[in-house]
Short mmCIF file of C-alpha atoms in Angstrom, two decimals:
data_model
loop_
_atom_site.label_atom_id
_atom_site.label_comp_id
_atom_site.label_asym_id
_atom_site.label_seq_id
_atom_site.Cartn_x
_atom_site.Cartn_y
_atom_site.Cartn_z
CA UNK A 1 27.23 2.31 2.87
CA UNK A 2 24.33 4.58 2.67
CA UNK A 3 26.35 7.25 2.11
CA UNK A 4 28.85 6.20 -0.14
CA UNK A 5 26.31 4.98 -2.70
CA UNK A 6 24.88 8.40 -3.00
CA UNK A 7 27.93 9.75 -3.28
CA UNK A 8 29.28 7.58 -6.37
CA UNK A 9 25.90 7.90 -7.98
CA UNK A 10 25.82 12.07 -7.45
CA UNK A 11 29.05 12.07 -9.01
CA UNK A 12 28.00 10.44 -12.21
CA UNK A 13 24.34 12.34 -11.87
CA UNK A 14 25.92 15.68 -11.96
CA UNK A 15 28.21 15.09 -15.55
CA UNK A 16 24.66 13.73 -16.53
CA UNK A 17 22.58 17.11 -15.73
CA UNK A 18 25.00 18.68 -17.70
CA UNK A 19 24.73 16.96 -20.54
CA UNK A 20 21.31 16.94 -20.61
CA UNK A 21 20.76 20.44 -20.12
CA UNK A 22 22.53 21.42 -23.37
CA UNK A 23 20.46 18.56 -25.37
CA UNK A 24 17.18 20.11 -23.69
CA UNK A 25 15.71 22.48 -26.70
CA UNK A 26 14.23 25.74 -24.85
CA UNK A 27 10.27 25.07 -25.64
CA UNK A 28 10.86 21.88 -23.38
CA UNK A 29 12.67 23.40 -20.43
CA UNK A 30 10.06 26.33 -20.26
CA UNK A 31 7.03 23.20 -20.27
CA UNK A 32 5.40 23.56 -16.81
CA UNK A 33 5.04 19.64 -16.33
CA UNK A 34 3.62 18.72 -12.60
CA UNK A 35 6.32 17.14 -10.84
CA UNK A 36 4.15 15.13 -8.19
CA UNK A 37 2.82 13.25 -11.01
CA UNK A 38 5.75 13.29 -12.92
CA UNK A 39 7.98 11.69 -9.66
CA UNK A 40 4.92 9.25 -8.70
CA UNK A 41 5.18 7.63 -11.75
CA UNK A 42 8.95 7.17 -12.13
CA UNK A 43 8.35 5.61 -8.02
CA UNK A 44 5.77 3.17 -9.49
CA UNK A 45 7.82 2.43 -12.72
CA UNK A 46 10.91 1.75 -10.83
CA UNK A 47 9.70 -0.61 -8.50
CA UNK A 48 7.51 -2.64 -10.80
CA UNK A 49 10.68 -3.22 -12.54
CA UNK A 50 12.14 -4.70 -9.90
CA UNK A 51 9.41 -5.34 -7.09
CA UNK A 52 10.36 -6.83 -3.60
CA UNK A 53 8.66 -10.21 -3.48
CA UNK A 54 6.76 -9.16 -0.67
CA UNK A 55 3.64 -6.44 -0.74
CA UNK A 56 4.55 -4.40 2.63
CA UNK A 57 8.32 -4.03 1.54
CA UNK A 58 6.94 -2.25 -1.81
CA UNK A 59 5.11 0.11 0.53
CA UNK A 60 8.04 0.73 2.55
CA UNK A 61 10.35 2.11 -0.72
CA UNK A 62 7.29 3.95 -1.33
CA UNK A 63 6.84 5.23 2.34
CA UNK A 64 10.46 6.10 2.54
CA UNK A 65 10.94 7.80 -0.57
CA UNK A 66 7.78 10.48 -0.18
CA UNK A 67 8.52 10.89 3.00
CA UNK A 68 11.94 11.98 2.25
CA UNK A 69 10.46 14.49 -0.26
CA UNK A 70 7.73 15.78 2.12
CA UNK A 71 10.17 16.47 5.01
CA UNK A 72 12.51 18.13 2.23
CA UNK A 73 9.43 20.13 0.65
CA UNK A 74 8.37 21.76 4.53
CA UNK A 75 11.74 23.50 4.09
CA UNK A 76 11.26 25.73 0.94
CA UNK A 77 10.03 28.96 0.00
CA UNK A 78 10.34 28.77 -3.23
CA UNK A 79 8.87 25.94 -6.11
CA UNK A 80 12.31 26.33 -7.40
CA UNK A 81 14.04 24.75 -4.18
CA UNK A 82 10.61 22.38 -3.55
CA UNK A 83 10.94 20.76 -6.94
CA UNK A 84 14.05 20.17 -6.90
CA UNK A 85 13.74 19.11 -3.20
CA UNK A 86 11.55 16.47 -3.71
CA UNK A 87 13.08 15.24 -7.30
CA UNK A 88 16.42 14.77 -5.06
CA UNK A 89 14.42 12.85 -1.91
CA UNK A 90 12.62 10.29 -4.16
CA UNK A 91 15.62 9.63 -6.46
CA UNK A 92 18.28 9.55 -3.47
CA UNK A 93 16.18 7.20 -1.53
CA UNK A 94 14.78 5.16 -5.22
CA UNK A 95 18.39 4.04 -6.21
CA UNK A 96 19.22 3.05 -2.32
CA UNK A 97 15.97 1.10 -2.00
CA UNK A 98 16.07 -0.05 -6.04
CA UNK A 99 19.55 -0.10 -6.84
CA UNK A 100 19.32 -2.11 -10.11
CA UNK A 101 16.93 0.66 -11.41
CA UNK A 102 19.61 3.11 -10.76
CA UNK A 103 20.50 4.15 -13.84
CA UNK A 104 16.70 4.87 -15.11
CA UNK A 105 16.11 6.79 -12.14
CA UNK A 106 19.34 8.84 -12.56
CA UNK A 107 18.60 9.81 -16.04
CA UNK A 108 14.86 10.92 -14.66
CA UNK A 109 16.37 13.50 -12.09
CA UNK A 110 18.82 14.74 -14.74
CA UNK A 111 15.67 14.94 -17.02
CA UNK A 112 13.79 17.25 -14.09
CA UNK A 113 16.89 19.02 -12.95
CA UNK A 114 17.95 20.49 -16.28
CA UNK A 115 14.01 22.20 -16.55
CA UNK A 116 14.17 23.51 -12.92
CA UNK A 117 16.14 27.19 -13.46
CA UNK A 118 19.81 27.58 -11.98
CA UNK A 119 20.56 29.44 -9.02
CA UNK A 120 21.62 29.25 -5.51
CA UNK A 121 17.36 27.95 -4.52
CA UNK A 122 17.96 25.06 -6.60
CA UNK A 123 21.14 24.09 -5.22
CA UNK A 124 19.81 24.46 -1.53
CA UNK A 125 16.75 22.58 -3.12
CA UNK A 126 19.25 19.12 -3.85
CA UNK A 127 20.91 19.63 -1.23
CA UNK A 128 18.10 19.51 1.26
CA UNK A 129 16.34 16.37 -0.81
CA UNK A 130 19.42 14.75 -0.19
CA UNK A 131 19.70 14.99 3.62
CA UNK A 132 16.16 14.00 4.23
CA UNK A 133 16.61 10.92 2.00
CA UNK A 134 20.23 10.49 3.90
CA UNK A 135 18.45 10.73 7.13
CA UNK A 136 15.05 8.66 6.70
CA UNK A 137 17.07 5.48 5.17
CA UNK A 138 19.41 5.79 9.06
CA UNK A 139 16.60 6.22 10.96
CA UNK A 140 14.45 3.27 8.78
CA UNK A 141 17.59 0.87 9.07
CA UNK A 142 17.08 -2.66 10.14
CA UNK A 143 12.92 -2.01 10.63
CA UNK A 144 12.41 -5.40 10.38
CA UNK A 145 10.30 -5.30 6.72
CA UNK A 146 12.87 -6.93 4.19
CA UNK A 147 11.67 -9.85 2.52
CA UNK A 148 13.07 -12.55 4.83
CA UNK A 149 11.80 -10.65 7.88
CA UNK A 150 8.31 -10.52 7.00
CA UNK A 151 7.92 -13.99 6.25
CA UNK A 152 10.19 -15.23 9.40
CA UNK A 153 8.82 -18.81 9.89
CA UNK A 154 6.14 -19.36 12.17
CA UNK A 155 5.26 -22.68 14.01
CA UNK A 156 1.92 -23.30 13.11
CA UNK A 157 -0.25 -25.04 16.06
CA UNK A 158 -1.87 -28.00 17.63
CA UNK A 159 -4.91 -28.47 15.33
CA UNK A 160 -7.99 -27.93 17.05
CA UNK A 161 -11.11 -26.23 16.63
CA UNK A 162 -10.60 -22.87 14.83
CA UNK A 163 -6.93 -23.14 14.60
CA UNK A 164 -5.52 -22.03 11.57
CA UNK A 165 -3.67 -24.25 9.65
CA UNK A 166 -1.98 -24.57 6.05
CA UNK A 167 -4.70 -24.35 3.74
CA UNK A 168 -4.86 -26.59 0.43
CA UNK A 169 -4.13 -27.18 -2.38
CA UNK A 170 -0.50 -26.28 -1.74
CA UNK A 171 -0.82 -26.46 1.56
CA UNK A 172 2.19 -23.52 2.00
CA UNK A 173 3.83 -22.20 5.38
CA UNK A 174 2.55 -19.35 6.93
CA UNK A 175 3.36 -15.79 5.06
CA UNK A 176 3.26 -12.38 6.72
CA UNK A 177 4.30 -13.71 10.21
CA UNK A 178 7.12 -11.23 10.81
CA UNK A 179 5.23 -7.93 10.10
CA UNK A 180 4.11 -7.95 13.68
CA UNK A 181 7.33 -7.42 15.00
CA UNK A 182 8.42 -4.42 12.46
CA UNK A 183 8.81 -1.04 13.36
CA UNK A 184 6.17 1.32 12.89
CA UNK A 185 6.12 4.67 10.91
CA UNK A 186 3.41 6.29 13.31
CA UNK A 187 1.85 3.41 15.45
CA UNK A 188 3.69 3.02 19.12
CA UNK A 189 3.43 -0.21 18.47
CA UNK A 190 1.98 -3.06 16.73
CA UNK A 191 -0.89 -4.02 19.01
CA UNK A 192 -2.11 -0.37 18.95
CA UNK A 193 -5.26 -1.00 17.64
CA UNK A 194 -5.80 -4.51 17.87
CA UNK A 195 -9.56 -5.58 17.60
CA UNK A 196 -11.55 -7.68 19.89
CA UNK A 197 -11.32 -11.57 19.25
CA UNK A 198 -13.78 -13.08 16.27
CA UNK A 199 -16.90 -14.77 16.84
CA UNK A 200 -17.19 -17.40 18.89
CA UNK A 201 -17.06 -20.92 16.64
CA UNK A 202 -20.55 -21.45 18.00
CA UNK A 203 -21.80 -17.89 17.52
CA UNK A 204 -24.82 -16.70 14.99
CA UNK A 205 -22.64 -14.38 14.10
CA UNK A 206 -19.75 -16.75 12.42
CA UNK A 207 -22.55 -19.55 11.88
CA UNK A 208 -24.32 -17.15 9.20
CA UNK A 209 -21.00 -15.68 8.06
CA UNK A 210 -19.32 -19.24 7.14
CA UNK A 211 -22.78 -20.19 5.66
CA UNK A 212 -22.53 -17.63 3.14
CA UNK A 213 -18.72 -18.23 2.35
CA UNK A 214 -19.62 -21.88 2.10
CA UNK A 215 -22.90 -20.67 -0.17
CA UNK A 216 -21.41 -17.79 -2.34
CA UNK A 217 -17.78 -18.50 -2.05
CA UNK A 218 -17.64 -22.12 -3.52
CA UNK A 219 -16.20 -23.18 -6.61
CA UNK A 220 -19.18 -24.77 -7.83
CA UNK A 221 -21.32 -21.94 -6.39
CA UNK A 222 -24.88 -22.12 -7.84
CA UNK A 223 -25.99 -18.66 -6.21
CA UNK A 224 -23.02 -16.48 -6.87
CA UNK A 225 -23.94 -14.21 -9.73
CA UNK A 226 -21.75 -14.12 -13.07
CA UNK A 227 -21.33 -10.19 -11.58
CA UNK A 228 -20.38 -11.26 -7.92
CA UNK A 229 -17.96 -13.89 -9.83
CA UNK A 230 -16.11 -10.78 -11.29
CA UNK A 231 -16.10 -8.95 -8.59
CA UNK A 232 -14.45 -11.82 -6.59
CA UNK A 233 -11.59 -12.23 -9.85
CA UNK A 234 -11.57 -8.57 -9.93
CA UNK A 235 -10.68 -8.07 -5.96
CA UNK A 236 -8.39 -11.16 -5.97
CA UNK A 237 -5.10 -9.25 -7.16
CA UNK A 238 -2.51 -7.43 -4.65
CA UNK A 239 -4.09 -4.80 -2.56
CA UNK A 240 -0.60 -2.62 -2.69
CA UNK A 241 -0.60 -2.17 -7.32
CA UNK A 242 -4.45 -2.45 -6.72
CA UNK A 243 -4.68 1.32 -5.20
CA UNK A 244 -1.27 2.76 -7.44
CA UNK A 245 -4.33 4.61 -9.70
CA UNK A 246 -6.73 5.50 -6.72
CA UNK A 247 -3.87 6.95 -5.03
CA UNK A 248 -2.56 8.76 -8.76
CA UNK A 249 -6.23 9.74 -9.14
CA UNK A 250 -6.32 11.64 -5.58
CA UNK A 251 -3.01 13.31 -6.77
CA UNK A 252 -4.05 14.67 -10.05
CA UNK A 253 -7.60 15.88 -8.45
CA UNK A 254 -5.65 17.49 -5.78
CA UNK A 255 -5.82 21.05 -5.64
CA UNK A 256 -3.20 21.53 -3.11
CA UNK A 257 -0.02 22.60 -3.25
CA UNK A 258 3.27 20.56 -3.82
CA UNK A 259 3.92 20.46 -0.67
CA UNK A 260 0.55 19.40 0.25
CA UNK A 261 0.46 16.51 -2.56
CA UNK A 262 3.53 15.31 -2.08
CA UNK A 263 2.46 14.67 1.84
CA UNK A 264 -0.38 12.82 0.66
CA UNK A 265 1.56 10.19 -0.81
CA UNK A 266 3.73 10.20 1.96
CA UNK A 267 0.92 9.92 4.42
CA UNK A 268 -0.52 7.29 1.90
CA UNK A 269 1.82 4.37 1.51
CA UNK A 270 3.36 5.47 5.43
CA UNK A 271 -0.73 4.20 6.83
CA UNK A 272 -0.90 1.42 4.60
CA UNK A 273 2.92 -0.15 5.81
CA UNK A 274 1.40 0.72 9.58
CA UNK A 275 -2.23 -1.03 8.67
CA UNK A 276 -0.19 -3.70 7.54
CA UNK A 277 2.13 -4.60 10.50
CA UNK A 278 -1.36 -3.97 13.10
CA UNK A 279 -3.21 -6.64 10.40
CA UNK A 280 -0.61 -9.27 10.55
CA UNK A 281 -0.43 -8.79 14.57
CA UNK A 282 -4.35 -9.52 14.82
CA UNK A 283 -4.14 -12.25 12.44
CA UNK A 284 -1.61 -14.24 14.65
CA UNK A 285 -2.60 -13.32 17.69
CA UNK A 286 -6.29 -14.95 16.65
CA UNK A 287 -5.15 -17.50 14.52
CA UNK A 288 -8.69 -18.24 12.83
CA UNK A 289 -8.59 -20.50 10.45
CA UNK A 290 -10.19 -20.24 7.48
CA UNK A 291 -13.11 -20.85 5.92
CA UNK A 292 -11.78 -23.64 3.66
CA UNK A 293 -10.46 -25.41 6.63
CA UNK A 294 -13.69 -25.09 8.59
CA UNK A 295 -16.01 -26.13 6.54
CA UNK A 296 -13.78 -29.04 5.10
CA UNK A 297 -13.51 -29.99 9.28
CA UNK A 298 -17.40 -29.74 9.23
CA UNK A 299 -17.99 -32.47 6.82
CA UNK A 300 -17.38 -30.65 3.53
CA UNK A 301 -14.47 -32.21 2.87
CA UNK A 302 -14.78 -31.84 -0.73
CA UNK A 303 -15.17 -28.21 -0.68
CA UNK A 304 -12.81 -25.83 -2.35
CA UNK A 305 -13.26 -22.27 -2.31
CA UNK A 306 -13.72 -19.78 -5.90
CA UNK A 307 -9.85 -18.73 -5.34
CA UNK A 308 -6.82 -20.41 -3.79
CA UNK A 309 -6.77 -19.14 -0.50
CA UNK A 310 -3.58 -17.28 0.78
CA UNK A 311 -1.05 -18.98 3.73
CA UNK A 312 -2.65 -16.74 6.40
CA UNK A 313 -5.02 -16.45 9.03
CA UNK A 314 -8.39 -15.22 8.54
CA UNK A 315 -8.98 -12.71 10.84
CA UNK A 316 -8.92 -9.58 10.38
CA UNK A 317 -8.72 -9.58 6.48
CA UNK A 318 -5.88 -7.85 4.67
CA UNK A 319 -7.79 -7.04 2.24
CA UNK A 320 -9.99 -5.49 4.52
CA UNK A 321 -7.70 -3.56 6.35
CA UNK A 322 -5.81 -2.05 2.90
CA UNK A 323 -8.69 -0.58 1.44
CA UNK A 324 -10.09 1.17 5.01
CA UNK A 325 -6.85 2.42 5.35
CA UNK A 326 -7.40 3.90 1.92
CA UNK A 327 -10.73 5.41 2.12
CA UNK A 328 -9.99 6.93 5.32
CA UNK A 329 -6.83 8.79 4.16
CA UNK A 330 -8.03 9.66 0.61
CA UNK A 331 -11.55 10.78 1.95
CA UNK A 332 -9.85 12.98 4.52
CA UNK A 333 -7.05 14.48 2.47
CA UNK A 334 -9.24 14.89 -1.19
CA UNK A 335 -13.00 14.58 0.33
CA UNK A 336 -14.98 10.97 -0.04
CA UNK A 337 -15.67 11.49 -3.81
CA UNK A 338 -13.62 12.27 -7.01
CA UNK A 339 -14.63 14.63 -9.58
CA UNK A 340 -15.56 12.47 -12.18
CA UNK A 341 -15.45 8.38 -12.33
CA UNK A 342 -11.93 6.96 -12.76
CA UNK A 343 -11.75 3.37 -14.15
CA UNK A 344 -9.82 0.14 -12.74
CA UNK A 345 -8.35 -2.47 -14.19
CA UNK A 346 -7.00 -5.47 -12.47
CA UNK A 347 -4.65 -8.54 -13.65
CA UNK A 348 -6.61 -10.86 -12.42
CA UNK A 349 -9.40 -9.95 -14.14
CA UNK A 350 -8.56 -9.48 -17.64
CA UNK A 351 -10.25 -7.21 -19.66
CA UNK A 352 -12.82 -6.00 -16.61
CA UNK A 353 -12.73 -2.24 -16.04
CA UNK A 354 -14.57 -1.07 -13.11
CA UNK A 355 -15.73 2.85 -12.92
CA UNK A 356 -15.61 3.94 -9.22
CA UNK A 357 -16.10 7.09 -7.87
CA UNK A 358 -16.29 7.22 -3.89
CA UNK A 359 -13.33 5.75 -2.18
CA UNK A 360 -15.96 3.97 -0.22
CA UNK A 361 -16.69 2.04 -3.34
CA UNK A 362 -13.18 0.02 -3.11
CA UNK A 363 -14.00 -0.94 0.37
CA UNK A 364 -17.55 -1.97 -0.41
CA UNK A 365 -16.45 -4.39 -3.00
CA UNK A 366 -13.13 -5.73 -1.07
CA UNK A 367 -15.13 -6.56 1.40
CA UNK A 368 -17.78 -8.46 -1.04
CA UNK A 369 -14.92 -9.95 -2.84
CA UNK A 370 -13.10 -11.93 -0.54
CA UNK A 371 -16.68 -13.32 0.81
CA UNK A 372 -17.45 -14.10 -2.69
CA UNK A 373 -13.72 -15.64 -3.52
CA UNK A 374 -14.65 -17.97 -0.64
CA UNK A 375 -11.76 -16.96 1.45
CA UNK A 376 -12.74 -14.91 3.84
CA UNK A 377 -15.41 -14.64 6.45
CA UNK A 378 -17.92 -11.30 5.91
CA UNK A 379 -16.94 -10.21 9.68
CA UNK A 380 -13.22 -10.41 9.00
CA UNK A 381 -13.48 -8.17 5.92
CA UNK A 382 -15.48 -5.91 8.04
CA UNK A 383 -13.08 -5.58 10.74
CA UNK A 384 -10.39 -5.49 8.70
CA UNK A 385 -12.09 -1.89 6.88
CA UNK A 386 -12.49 -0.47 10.56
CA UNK A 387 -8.63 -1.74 11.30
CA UNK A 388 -7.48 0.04 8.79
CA UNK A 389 -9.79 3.39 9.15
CA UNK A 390 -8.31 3.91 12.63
CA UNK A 391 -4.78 3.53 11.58
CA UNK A 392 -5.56 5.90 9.16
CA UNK A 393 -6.76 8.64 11.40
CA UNK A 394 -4.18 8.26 13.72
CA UNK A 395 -1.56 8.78 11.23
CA UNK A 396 -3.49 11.59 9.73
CA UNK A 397 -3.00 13.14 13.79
CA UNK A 398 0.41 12.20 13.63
CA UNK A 399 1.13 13.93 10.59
CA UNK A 400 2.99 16.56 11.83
CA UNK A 401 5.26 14.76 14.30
CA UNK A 402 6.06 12.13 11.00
CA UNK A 403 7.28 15.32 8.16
CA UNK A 404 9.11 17.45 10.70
#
């Protein structure tokens, strides 16, 4: 199937690259325009036009597709055969993953194609972006992180003590359940990195930490500051479109190569599907319940957190886990600080822009933010960054065995 629906579409793309080539005038063939940037934000386009209802599934088009283009990029010698190398991985693997975005995305590679000179480098250049995409959509068959995987249903349990349970005020079924049994990109397995348990219920440590999601995180907070309360809105969006401009930041700061910038995408979204599948297997392996449902059980049971609190366990904190994944792969492939501020917006905070410099920043004020949104404990957010830090540096290790 794979292989027919490239096949139909190259058909069609290759009447197209003619045609635009003649339309092209000269002046905008001979523009040097920088194709990392140029294919990252056709990626990001395409799938916000038609996104996967689930986060990690956006990641994995994203994984797939740069990964296709790294692998095809390690084979060049030439920028004529990389760029049109990785033009051909992203788009081969774009109108697989995306196919009702197909036509957009064809009319984007006959758009690059036409500016990258003839000759036989080029055509070796296509040809090679082709098999890798070919090849990573066999080998990422069946991995377990389509929509209705990832939310398989779970059976929630007994209530008891620090069980987690649905959470009001929709009181929804568990979300996320079935990352834990996807297949990794780099991890050997889910469980890889798994932390040690929370807190005991009875601990100082979770005492204070529920105390201050109780004091900070309520609705009717009367110590949260009006700046803590934006941070909180700010935070409370996806974590996946939440780092698109960090991530398109790092790229345009680069200073590598193509090859090298191209791999840091890769590398990028490939961590955050792995930091993803090891969150959701500590989350329901712990099954803490949330700080709603604790304090509610503790004779608050009026309280209702800043923010509606999402269908999964507490512990360790998505959240948490996205944004150390981040920092630890941005700080290692572009250094811990960019070049000048960058500014964030978020749509759950309209009209807020944020100025950040330091990847360290996002994971200082993720952490803050779901404390602050009432739906998280501090020491889940904090585990969470430290989750996703080590799956970061062990994909960063396994780079090499992942673009080969």
């Amino acid at each position: 199937m794979v292989e027919q629906t490239m096949r139909s579409h190259l058909a069609a793309l290759a009447a197209l690259t003619a045609a635009t080539a003649l339309i092209s005038p000269p002046q905008a063939q001979a523009t040097r325009i920088d194709l990392a940037q140029e294919w990252y934000d056709i990626t990001a386009r395409t799938i916000a036009a038609a996104p996967a209802p689930t986060q990690i599934t956006n990641n994995r088009t994203w994984a797939i597709s740069w990964l296709a283009a790294a692998r095809a990029a390690r084979h060049g010698h030439d920028r004529t055969f990389t760029e049109a190398a990785v033009a051909t991985a992203v788009h081969d693997t774009l109108i697989n993953l995306v196919p009702s975005q197909a036509p957009e995305v064809d009319r984007a590679l006959a758009t690059t194609l036409a500016r990258i000179p003839n000759g036989p480098s080029k055509s070796r250049g296509t040809s090679e972006g082709s098999a890798q995409a070919k090849r990573i959509l066999t080998e990422r068959s069946g991995d377990g992180l389509d929509p209705a995987s990832v939310n398989a249903p779970f059976v929630v349990p007994p209530a008891a003590p620090g069980a987690w349970r649905p959470t009001p005020p929709a009181y929804s079924p568990a979300i996320q359940y079935g990352n834990r049994a996807a297949k990794p990109f780099a991890l050997r397995r889910a469980d890889q990195f798994r932390p040690a348990p929370p807190p005991a219920l009875d601990s100082a440590r979770y005492q204070r930490d529920l105390a201050e999601a109780r004091d900070f995180g309520s609705s009717t907070s009367t110590v949260r500051t009006e700046a803590q309360t934006t941070v909180a809105s700010f935070w409370y969006q996806g974590s996946q479109p939440a780092f698109l401009t960090p991530l398109r930041v790092a790229l345009t700061e680069s200073r590598g190569s193509l090859t090298d910038r191209v791999t840091l995408v890769a590398v990028f979204n490939i961590a955050a599907v792995d930091t993803q599948i090891a969150t959701s297997d500590a989350k329901y392996t712990y099954l803490l319940w949330r700080p709603v449902t604790a304090l509610r059980a503790g004779g608050l049971p009026d309280w209702t957190p800043l923010h509606v609190t999402p269908a999964h366990p507490d512990y360790p904190s998505g959240h948490g886990t996205y944004a150390g994944v981040a920092e630890q792969v941005l700080t290692a492939l572009t250094g811990p600080r960019t070049r000048e501020p960058f500014e964030l917006t978020s749509p759950t905070a309209p009209g807020v822009v944020f100025r950040y410099q330091a990847w360290r920043e996002l994971s200082r004020d993720n952490v803050n933010a779901r404390v602050w949104s009432g739906i998280h404990t501090r020491v889940a957010d904090e585990v969470g960054v430290e989750l996703g830090r080590k799956v970061g540096r062990y994909t960063l290790d396994a780079l090499d065995r992942l673009v080969r």
